[in-house]
Amino acid sequence: MRIIISACSVVRDPRATPKPLLQQSSWSSLWHLEAETSEAMSNGSAGSRPPDMTNPGRPRAQESFPEPPLMKAVFTHLSYGILILLGHVCDFLRKLGMKRDPYTEALKNEDLFKMNLDFEMFFTRNIYRRIRDCWNRPIASAPGAYTDLVDRVSDDCNWTFRYTGTKTNCLNLGSYNYLGFAENTGPCADAAYQSTLDYGAGTCSPARELGTLDVHKKLEALVARFVGKPAALVFGMGFATNSMNIPALMGKGCLIVSNELNHASIVTGAKLSGATVKVFKHNSVKSLEAILRRAVTDGQPRTHRPWRKILILVEGVYSMEGSLAPLPEIVQLKKKYKAYVYLDEAHSIGAMGPTGRGVCEYWGVDPADIDIMMGTFTKSFGAAGGYIAANQDVINYLRGASHSTTYAASVPAPVAQQIITSMTIIMGDDGTKEGEKRVAQLLDNSRYFRQRLTEMNFIVYGNEDSPVVPILLYEPGKVTSFSRELLKKKIAVVVVGFPATSIVEARARICLSASHTRDMLDYALKEINEVGDLLLLKK
């Protein structure tokens, strides 16, 4: 999830209130972002940290981010050093013609050779290639509680793969199937099948042309009601929901303040916007406020003119850390500096809160205090695409200004129907308590799995209520061994290392689901415990 706060410029009257995010303008520019007003150093309290605003109805869950042990950090750096040294030796042997592989052919082409000189390509061919079998494993089934992995082997040290024609059924601990709706049977699948017969498999047109059907209008109304906003707009791709809409809202003369661990889609959108970007420390309210205060008092570089807008981008649940954004404190900063909040709920919508309404419901924050709410349908709803929910003016503006509505095909009707059916079940509009049971089961699974790992002395990151459970592995050799050993035990996990994480924080990212039973989790915990002992992963 990601949040954008748009702050304001300094004005003479500190009591001034911000104008709407979007305001109707001349016919030549129908919608535009207004420059905002802000309190600066009001009553001498601009530098104070806001008090804790935890929902009094529920205690705040604990988050854990232990520092890497010194010896693990030393051995991790040493391991990468050895791999880099061996990589240079291999490149030298290739130049001498003593080592033959696909890269050797690139040496004969000067242009290809120059393209392969940078460190990224060096890392890919000499380090990542050695362990490439742990990633991009093809699947041949729905990503449910169990999934079928296509078996493959390599005869040339992972330069290429050969499929054996067999499959392995594995316990799936790697998919974002939080509520278990990613199945090819059941009410969602039946509704999507019927929608295919009624509307076809795709729209083949952008939403602004012929790509808007009645099923899309129904979905947008349902999303708005689900998240508690006046209106919503849906898009065919979750990544593009951020990367194409942030540039539509921000531009030159604006400032974006982004969490250092934000998703690539947010980073891409911020870069494409043309706005100035500043980064604050992960979930640090103090760091965030320091940047806001400086931005409001100093204004733009050189000219010191007030920023047109200041946006703070954060996620509700961070998919790599399993941590939650401190939303109550961020909302208080928004009100203090007359800013806007853009909340990305890709990993929290459907998965957090008593009824699956996301981190706003989890923290007890009024959705009206969040100016723009973004989310995706690829996780809890078992579908594809994303949404923006906001007031009607913002949605009207994005319908005309977003590149996603102008150039990209809209959500296929069967996908939209899958979302409608799953969301209806979560809300209880189907007349059952199935959605409520799934949300409760996910929370129970998350707490149980994390608690057992902690008792086994694994180093685990994140919030105790988060369905994302990172297990720290540190050394690159242990990253690959962890993945391969669990695959032998028919457990599929996702492992992540540098450069997706810092060099000393490689991890296995476990994603839990409401479809996981206690027996499944106990089996996984038993095998993970054995692998942890084998690889010396525990404290």
GROMACS .gro file of C-alpha atoms in nm, residues 64-81 83 123 127 131 135 457-462 470-483 494-509 532 535-539:
model
   65
   64SER     CA    1   0.995  -0.662   1.484
   65PHE     CA    2   1.302  -0.558   1.282
   66PRO     CA    3   1.610  -0.696   1.459
   67GLU     CA    4   1.951  -0.585   1.334
   68PRO     CA    5   2.154  -0.849   1.145
   69PRO     CA    6   2.400  -1.026   1.380
   70LEU     CA    7   2.755  -0.908   1.324
   71MET     CA    8   2.891  -1.247   1.219
   72LYS     CA    9   2.608  -1.304   0.971
   73ALA     CA   10   2.672  -0.962   0.818
   74VAL     CA   11   3.045  -1.038   0.793
   75PHE     CA   12   2.993  -1.377   0.628
   76THR     CA   13   2.730  -1.234   0.392
   77HIS     CA   14   2.967  -0.967   0.266
   78LEU     CA   15   3.244  -1.224   0.242
   79SER     CA   16   3.019  -1.456   0.037
   80TYR     CA   17   2.935  -1.184  -0.214
   81GLY     CA   18   3.302  -1.088  -0.231
   83LEU     CA   19   3.120  -1.462  -0.585
  123PHE     CA   20   2.581  -0.963  -1.149
  127ILE     CA   21   2.588  -1.450  -0.958
  131ILE     CA   22   2.092  -1.965  -0.861
  135TRP     CA   23   1.319  -1.806  -0.935
  457ASN     CA   24   1.421  -1.893   1.710
  458PHE     CA   25   1.397  -1.781   1.348
  459ILE     CA   26   1.457  -1.411   1.285
  460VAL     CA   27   1.125  -1.277   1.154
  461TYR     CA   28   1.041  -0.927   1.032
  462GLY     CA   29   0.716  -0.733   1.032
  470PRO     CA   30   0.971  -1.257   0.606
  471ILE     CA   31   1.222  -1.510   0.744
  472LEU     CA   32   1.576  -1.370   0.742
  473LEU     CA   33   1.833  -1.591   0.565
  474TYR     CA   34   2.121  -1.342   0.515
  475GLU     CA   35   2.386  -1.535   0.317
  476PRO     CA   36   2.331  -1.598  -0.058
  477GLY     CA   37   2.419  -1.967  -0.028
  478LYS     CA   38   2.153  -2.015   0.240
  479VAL     CA   39   1.896  -1.832   0.027
  480THR     CA   40   1.925  -2.086  -0.252
  481SER     CA   41   1.962  -2.385  -0.020
  482PHE     CA   42   1.648  -2.285   0.171
  483SER     CA   43   1.446  -2.273  -0.152
  494VAL     CA   44   0.966  -1.724  -0.252
  495VAL     CA   45   1.321  -1.624  -0.160
  496VAL     CA   46   1.449  -1.270  -0.211
  497GLY     CA   47   1.801  -1.134  -0.203
  498PHE     CA   48   2.019  -0.850  -0.320
  499PRO     CA   49   1.944  -0.621  -0.504
  500ALA     CA   50   1.573  -0.658  -0.415
  501THR     CA   51   1.680  -0.630  -0.050
  502SER     CA   52   1.985  -0.482   0.117
  503ILE     CA   53   2.292  -0.702   0.087
  504VAL     CA   54   2.262  -0.834   0.445
  505GLU     CA   55   1.884  -0.882   0.457
  506ALA     CA   56   1.810  -1.163   0.213
  507ARG     CA   57   1.496  -1.347   0.317
  508ALA     CA   58   1.224  -1.598   0.243
  509ARG     CA   59   0.891  -1.420   0.204
  532GLY     CA   60   1.657  -2.407   0.962
  535LEU     CA   61   2.137  -2.437   0.741
  536LEU     CA   62   2.202  -2.280   1.085
  537LEU     CA   63   1.941  -2.009   1.027
  538LYS     CA   64   1.829  -1.964   1.384
  539LYS     CA   65   1.944  -1.716   1.646
   0.00000   0.00000   0.00000
